[in-house]
Each structure stands twice: as C-alpha cells, then as structure tokens.
Tab-separated table of C-alpha atoms and ligand atoms in Angstrom:
chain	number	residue	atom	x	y	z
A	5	UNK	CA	-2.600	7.386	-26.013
A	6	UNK	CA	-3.387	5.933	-22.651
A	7	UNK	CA	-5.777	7.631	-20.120
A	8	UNK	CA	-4.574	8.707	-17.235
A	9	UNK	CA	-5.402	7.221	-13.905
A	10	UNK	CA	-6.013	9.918	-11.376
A	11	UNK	CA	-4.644	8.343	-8.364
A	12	UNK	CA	-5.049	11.846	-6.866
A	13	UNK	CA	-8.284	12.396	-7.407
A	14	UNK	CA	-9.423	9.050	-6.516
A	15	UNK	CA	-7.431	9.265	-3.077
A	16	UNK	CA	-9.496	12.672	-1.984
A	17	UNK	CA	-12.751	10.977	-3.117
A	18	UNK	CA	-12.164	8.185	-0.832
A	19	UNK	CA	-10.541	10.010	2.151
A	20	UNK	CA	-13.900	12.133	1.965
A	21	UNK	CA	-15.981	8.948	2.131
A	22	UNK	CA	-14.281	7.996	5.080
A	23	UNK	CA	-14.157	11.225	6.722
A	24	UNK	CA	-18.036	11.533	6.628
A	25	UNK	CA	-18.140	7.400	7.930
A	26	UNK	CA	-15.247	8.532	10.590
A	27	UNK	CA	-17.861	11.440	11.921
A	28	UNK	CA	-20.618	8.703	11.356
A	29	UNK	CA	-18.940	6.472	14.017
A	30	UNK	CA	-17.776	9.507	16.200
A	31	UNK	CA	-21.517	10.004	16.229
A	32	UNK	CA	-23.114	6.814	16.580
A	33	UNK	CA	-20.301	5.346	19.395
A	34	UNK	CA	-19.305	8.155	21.106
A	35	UNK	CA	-15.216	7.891	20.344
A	36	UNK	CA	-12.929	8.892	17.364
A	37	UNK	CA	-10.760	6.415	15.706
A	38	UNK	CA	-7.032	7.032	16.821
A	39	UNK	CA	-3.784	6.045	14.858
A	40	UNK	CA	-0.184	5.934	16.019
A	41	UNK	CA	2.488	5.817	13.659
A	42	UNK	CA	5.594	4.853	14.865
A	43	UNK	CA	8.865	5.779	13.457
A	44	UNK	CA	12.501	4.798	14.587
A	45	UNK	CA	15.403	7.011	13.288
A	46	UNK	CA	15.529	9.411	10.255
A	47	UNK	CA	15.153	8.180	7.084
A	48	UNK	CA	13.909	11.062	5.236
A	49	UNK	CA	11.522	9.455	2.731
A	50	UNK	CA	10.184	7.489	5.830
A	51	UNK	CA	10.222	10.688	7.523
A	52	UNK	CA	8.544	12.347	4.500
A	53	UNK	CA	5.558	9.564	4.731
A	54	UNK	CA	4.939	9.796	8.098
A	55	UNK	CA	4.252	13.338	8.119
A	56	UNK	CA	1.910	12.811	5.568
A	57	UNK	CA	-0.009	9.723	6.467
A	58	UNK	CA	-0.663	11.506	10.347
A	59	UNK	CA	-1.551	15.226	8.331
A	60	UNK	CA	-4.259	13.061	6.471
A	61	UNK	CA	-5.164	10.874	9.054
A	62	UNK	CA	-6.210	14.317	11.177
A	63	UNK	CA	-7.992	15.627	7.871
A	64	UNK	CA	-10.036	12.430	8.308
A	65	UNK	CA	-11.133	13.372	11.833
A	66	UNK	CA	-8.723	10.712	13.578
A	67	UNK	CA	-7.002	10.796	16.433
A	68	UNK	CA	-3.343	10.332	14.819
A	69	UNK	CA	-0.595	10.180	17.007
A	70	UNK	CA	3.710	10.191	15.632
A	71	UNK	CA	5.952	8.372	17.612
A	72	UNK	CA	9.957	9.183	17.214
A	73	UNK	CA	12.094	6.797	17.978
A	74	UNK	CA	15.797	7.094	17.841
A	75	UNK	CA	17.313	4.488	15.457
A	76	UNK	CA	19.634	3.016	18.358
A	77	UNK	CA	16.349	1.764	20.234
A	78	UNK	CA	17.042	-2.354	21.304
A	79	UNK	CA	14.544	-4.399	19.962
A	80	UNK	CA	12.777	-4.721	23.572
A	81	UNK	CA	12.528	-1.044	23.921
A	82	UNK	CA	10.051	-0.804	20.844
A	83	UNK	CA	8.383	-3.649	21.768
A	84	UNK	CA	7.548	-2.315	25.093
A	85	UNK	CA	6.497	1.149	23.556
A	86	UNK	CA	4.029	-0.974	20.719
A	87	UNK	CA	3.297	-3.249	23.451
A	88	UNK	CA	2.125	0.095	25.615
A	89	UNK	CA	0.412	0.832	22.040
A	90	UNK	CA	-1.403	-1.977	21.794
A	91	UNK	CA	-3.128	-2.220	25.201
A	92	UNK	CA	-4.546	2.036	24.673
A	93	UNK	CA	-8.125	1.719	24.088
A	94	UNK	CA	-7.758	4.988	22.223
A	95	UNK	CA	-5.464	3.709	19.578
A	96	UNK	CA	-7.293	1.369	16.536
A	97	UNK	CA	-4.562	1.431	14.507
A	98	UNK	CA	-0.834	1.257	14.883
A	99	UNK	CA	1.761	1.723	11.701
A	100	UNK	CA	5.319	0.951	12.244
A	101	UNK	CA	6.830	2.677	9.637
A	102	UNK	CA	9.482	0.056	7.756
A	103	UNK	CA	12.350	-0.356	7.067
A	104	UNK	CA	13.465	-0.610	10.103
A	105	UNK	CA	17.063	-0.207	11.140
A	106	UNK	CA	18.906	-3.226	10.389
A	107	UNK	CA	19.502	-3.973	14.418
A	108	UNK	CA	15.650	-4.743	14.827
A	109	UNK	CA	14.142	-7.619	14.351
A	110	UNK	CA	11.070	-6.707	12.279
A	111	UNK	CA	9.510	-10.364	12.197
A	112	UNK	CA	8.973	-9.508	16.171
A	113	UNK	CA	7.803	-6.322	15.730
A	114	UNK	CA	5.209	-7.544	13.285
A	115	UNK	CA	3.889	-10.052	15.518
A	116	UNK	CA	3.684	-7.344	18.481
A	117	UNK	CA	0.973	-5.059	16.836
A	118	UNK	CA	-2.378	-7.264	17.598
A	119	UNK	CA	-4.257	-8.374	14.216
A	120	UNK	CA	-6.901	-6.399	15.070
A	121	UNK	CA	-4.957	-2.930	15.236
A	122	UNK	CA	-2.969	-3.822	12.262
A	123	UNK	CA	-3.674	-0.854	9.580
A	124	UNK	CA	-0.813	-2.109	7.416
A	125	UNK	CA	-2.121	-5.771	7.398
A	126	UNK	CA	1.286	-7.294	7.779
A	127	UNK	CA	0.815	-9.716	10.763
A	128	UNK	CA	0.917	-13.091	9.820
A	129	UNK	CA	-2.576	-13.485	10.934
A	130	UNK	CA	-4.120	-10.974	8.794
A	131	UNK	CA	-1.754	-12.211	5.971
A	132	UNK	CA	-2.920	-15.556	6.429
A	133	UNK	CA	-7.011	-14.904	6.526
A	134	UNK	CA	-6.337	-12.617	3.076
A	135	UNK	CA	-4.580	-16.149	1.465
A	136	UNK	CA	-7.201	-18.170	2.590
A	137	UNK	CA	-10.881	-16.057	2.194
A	138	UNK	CA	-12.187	-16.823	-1.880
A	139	UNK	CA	-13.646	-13.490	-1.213
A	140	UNK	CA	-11.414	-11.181	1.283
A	141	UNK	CA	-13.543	-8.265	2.440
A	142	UNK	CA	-11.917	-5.139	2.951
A	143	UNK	CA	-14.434	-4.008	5.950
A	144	UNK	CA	-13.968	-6.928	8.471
A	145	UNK	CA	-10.043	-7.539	7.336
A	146	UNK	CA	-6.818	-5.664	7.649
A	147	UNK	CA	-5.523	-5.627	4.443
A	148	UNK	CA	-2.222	-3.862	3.168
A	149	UNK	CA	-2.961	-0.616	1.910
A	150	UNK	CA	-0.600	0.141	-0.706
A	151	UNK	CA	-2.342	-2.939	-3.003
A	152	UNK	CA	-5.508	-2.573	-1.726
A	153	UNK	CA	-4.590	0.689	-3.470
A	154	UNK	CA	-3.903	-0.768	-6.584
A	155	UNK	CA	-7.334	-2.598	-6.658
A	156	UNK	CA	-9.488	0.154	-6.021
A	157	UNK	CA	-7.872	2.002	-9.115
A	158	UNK	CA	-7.890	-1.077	-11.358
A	159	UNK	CA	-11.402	-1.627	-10.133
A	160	UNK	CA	-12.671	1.862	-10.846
A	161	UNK	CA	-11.108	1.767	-14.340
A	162	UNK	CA	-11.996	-1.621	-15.445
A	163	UNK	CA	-15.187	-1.720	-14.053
A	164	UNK	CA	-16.692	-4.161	-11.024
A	165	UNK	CA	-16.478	-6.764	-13.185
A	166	UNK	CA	-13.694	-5.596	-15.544
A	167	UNK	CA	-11.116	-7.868	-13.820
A	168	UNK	CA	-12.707	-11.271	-14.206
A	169	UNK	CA	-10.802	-13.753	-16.144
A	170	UNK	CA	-8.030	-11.144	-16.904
A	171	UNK	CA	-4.138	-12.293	-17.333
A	172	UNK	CA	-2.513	-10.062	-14.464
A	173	UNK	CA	1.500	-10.097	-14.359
A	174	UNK	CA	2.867	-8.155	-11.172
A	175	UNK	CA	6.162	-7.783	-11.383
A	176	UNK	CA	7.593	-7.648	-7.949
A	177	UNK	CA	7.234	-10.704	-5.023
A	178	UNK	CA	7.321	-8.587	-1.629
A	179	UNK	CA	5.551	-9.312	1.358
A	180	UNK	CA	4.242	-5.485	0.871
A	181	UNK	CA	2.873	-4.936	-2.721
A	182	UNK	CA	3.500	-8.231	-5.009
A	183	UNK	CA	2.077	-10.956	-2.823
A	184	UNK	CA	-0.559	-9.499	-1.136
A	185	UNK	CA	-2.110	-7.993	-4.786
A	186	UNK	CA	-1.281	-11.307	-5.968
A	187	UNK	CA	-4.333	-12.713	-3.289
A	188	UNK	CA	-6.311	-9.686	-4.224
A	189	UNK	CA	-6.471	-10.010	-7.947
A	190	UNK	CA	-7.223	-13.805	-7.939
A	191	UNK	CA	-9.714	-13.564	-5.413
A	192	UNK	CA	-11.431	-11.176	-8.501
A	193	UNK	CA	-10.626	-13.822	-10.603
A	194	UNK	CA	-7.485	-12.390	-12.628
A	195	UNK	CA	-5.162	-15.117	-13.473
A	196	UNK	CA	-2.113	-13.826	-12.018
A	197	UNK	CA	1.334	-14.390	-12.592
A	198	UNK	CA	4.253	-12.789	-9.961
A	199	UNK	CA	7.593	-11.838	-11.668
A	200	UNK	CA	10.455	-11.119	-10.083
A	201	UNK	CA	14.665	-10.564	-10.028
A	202	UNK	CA	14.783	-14.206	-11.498
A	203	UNK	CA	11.899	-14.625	-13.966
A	204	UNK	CA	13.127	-15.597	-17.078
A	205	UNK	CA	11.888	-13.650	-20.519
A	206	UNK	CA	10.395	-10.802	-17.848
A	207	UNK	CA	9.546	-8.537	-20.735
A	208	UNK	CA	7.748	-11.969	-22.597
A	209	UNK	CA	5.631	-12.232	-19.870
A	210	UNK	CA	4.892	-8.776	-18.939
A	211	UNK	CA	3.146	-8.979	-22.768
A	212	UNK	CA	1.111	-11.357	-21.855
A	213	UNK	CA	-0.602	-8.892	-19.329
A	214	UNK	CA	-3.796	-6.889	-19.295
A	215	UNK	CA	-3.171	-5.971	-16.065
A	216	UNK	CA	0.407	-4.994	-15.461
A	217	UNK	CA	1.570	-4.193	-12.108
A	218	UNK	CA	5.513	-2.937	-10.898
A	219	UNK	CA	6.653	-2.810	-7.801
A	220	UNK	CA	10.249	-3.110	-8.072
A	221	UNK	CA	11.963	-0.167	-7.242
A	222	UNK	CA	13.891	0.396	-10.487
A	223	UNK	CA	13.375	3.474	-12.681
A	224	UNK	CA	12.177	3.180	-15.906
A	225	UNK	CA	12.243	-1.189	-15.946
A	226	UNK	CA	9.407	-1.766	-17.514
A	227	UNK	CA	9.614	-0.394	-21.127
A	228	UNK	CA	6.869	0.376	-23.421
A	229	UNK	CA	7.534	-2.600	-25.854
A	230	UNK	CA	6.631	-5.263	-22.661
A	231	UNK	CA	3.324	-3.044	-22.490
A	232	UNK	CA	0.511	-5.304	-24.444
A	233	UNK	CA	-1.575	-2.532	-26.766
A	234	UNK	CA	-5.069	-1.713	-24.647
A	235	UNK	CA	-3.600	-3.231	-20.738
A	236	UNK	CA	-3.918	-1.483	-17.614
A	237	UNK	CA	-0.863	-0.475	-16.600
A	238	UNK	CA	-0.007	0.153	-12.403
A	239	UNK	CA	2.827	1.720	-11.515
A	240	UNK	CA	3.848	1.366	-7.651
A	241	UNK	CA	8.053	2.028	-8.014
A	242	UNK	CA	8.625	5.271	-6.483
A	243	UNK	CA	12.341	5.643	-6.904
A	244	UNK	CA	14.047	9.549	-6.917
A	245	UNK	CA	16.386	10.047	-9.392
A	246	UNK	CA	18.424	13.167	-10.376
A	247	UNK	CA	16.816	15.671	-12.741
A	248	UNK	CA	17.785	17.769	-15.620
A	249	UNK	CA	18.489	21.094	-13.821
A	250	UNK	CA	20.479	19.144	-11.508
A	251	UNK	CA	17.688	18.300	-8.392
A	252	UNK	CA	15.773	15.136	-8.459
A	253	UNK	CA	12.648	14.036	-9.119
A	254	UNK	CA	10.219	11.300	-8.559
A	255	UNK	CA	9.852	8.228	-10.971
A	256	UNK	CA	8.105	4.591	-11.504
A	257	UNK	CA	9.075	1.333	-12.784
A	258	UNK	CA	7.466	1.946	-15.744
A	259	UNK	CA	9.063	4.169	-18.677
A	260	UNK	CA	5.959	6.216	-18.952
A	261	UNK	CA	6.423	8.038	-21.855
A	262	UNK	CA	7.133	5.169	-23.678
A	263	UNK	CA	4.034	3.110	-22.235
A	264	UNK	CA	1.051	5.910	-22.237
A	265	UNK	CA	1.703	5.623	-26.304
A	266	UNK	CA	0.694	1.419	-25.865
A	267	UNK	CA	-1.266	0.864	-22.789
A	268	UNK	CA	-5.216	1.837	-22.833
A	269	UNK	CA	-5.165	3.090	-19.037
A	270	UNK	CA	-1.746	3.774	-16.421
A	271	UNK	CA	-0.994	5.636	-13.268
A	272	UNK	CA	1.275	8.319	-13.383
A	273	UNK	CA	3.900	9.094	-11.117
A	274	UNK	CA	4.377	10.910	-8.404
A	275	UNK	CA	-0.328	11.370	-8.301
A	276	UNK	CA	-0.852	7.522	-9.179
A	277	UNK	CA	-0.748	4.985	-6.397
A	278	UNK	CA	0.996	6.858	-3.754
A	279	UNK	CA	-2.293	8.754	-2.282
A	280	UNK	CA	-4.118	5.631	-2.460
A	281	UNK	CA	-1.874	4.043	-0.381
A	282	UNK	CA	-2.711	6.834	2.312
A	283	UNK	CA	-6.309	7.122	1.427
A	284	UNK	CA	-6.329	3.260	2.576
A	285	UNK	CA	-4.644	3.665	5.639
A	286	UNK	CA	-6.934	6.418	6.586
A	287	UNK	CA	-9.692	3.395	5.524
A	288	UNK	CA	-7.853	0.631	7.470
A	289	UNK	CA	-8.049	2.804	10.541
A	290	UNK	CA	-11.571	3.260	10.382
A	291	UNK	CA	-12.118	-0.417	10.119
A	292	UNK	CA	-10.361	-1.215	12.584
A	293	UNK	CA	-12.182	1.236	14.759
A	294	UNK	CA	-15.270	-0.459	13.845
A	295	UNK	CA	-13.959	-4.294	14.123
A	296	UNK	CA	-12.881	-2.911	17.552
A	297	UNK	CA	-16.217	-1.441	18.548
A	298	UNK	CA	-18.077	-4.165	17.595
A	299	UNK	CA	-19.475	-2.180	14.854
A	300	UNK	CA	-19.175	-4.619	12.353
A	301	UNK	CA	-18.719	-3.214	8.799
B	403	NAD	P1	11.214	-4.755	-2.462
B	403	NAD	O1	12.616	-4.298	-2.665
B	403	NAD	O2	10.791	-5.364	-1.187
B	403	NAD	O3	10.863	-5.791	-3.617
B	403	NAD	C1	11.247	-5.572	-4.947
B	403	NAD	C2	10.851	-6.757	-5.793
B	403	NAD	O4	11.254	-6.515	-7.120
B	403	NAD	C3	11.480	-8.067	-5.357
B	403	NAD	O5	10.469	-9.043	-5.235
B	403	NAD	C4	12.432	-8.441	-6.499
B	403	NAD	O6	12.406	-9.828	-6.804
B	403	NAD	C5	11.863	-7.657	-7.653
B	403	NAD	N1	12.944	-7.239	-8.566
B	403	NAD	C6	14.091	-6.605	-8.253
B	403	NAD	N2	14.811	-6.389	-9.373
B	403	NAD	C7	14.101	-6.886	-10.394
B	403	NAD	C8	14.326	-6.970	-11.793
B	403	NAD	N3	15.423	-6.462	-12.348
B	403	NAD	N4	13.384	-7.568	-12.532
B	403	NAD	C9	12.257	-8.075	-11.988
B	403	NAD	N5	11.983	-8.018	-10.673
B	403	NAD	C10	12.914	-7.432	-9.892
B	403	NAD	O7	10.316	-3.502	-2.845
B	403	NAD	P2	8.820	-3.061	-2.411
B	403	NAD	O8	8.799	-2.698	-0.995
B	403	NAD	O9	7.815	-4.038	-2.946
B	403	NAD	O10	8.719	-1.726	-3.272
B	403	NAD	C11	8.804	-1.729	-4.684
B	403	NAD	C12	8.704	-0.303	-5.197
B	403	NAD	O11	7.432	0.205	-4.854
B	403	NAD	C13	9.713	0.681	-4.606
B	403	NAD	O12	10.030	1.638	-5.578
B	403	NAD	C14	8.947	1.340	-3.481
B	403	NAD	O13	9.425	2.635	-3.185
B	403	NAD	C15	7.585	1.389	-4.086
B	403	NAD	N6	6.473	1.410	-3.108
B	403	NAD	C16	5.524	2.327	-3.339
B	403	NAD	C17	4.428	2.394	-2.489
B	403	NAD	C18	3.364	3.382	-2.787
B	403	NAD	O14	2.600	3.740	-1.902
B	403	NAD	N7	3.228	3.836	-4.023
B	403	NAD	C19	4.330	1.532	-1.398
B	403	NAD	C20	5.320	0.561	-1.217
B	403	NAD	C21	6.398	0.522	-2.098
C-alpha cells in the first residue's frame, strides 16, 4: 500500500516558514509584502480559490488585497486597473485569477503584470529564464506555483537527491502545470517525458514512470494498472464530480484506490497538491518582495 503524501501538512509547514521570513523582512525593511488578486466575473471555483489564496496570504502577514471585476470588463479596462497595479509600490505580487472570460485577451493581460510582480510566473519572461537556467532557483525567480508545488512534495518524499536520473512521465502539456514541471524536473535531472490528448499507448508510457504526474482534468484517467509497482505518484486533476448521496465531491486524475495498492508514495485528493499550490503563492509573494527590495534571496 502506498504512503500517503500529506500535501496538507506540508503546505502549513511551509506557509509557517514563510510567515516567520515575511515578519523577518517586515522587520529588517520596514514594509510588508502586499498581494492583489484580481478576479473578473463569478466563476465559483475561481471564486472559491480566491478567497482562499487572500485568507492565507493574510495568515502569512501580507498585505493581500481582492479585486472584483465584473466579467463584461473590455480588455483595456483591466489593463488599466493591473496597469494601476503594477506601478503601487505596496503591491509585490499581482495574481490574475484565470480563466478569464472568453472576451479577454489573456496573452495581453499576461504581458501587463511586470516579471518582477509575477507570483504566478506566467509572463513570458519568467517562463523563458525557468527554460533556459540548468539550475532555476526558486528565491531570485518567479516560478508557477502549482508545480513548484509538485516539486517540493516529490522532493521531500524522494529525498534531495531522490530525483536524479529518474524516468518522469507528466501527463498533461499546459502552460500552467505540464510544461513548467517539465523544466523543473529536468533541471533535477529526471528524464522527463510530457503526455498528452494525443500520445499514443498513454497507459505504456505512464509504466515507464517513477515519477508520475496528471494534470489533465479527467476523473479517474489514470488507472492503477499504468501505475509502475514502487513510483511516485502526483495527482494535480481536481475535477468535482457527483457523489453517492447525491452532492459532489472532489476527485484527481488518478483512480486512487486502484493506484495506492501499486504505487510506493501518491497525493491524495482534495489535501495533496492543492495547498501547495497556495503555500507557494504565499512563497512567490515573499520573493518577490525581496527581489523588489533589493533583498536578494
Ligand atoms: P488544461 O485543460 O489546460 O490541460 C489539460 C492537458 O491534459 C492538456 O495538455 C491535454 O493535452 C491533456 N489531456 C486532455 N485529455 C487527455 C487525455 N484523455 N489523455 C491524455 N492527456 C489529456 O488543464 P490544466 O490547467 O493543466 O489543469 C489540469 C488539471 O489540474 C485540472 O483538473 C485542474 O483543475 C487541475 N489543477 C489543479 C491545480 C492545483 O492547485 N492542484 C492547479 C492547476 C490545475
């Protein structure tokens, strides 16, 4: 039977580490790290996960700020108000919640958000330095949070060195999770593979994987006969799905019950790599405070 990994648990140990580093800085420069997260119209999950990421970001000791936009705002309109954003001295870090309505151009709005104030690490700047650096540091560069996630976990339960020279298969190409975890795990020298909608044989070579990572968005995709006996198994999906008594409840990509009886270690979910995706923010902020400040690192 696998063992567990307690994204939970791991999320609160690093939002306390950067809690005492956020008072730290508040100490040692004289001014808090602030975060705005900006939200047009009212998709609930979005809704849900904006709530949450501004709750934890006060729990840190920063500044968080929510910005509601209605989902009819132009284009121009929200990149004046990121625009008005950017230029605040008292905001590091600025989140624009995606997706976006399908009326905005999010390529534009990802460009508007300066590099430096770019907690989700999706401007092509910060996309480009993580492709390029044989070593990308997490303390002097924005990177996205949810796989940044996803390496702290497979990091804490492989070991520092647990990931060199392993076959990692992430299953899932987007510009949020697959690619940029597809830079982080060969820069700690996994040899990685990206599957997607159009991989041929996907369950072939998910059994090649010792590290096995979804983030598709479909419940239950990867079985537990595509698990290889021993990997390290990530689950990012979130997807709701209706329950027994009628509600709904929270799933991953992964068929867990049928996996935790192959793989040696997987996330669960909801408590795997959700909170670390939030702990990380909370992190990204304060680095961007720093990079900001001239702090350094
Ligand atoms: P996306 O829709 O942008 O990308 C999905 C990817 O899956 C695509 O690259 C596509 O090629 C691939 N895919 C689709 N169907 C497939 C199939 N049948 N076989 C193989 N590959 C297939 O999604 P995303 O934004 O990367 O999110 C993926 C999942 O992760 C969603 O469930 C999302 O809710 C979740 N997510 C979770 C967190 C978190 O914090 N835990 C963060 C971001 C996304």
């Amino acid at each position: 039977m696998a063992r567990l990994i307690d994204g939970k648990a791991a999320a609160l140990a690093l939002r306390t580490e950067v809690a005492r580093a956020v008072e730290g800085f508040v100490a040692e420069r004289g001014l808090r790290p602030g975060l705005a997260v900006v939200i047009v119209g009212d998709h609930p999950a979005s809704r849900a996960y904006v709530r949450t990421k501004t709750r934890m970001a006060e729990a840190a000791g920063i500044a968080a700020r929510l910005i509601e936009l209605p989902a009819d705002i132009q284009t121009a309109a929200l990149l004046e108000r990121i625009g008005e954003l950017d230029a605040d001295p008292a905001v590091h870090g600025i989140l624009v919640q995606l997706p976006l309505p399908e009326t905005i151009d999010e390529a534009q709005v990802l460009l508007a958000v300066s590099p430096k104030k770019d907690v989700d690490g999706f401007h092509p700047a910060n996309v480009g330095a993580l492709f390029s650096a044989t070593r990308p540091d997490p303390d002097r560069l924005l990177v996205p949070c949810t796989p940044l996630g996803c390496l702290h976990l497979l990091r804490q339960t492989l070991g520092a060195e647990g990931l060199r020279g392993q076959e990692a298969v992430i299953v899932g190409r987007s510009n949020i999770v697959g690619k940029p975890l597809a830079a982080l795990l060969l820069a700690a020298d996994c040899t990685v593979t990206v599957a997607h909608s159009r991989t041929r044989d996907l369950a072939d070579v998910c059994r090649r994987a010792d590290i096995l990572v979804a983030a598709v968005g479909r419940p239950g995709l990867v079985r537990g006969s595509w698990v290889k006996p021993g990997a390290a198994v990530i689950d990012v999906g979130i997807n709701r799905i209706e329950a027994e008594d009628g509600g709904s409840r929270l799933v991953g990509d992964v068929a867990f019950a049928e996996a935790e009886q192959v793989a040696g270690a997987i996330t669960p979910v909801p408590g795997g790599v959700g909170p670390m995706t939030v702990a990380c923010l909370m992190r990204n902020t304060l680095t961007a405070a720093r990079l900001q400040s001239g702090a350094g690192g």
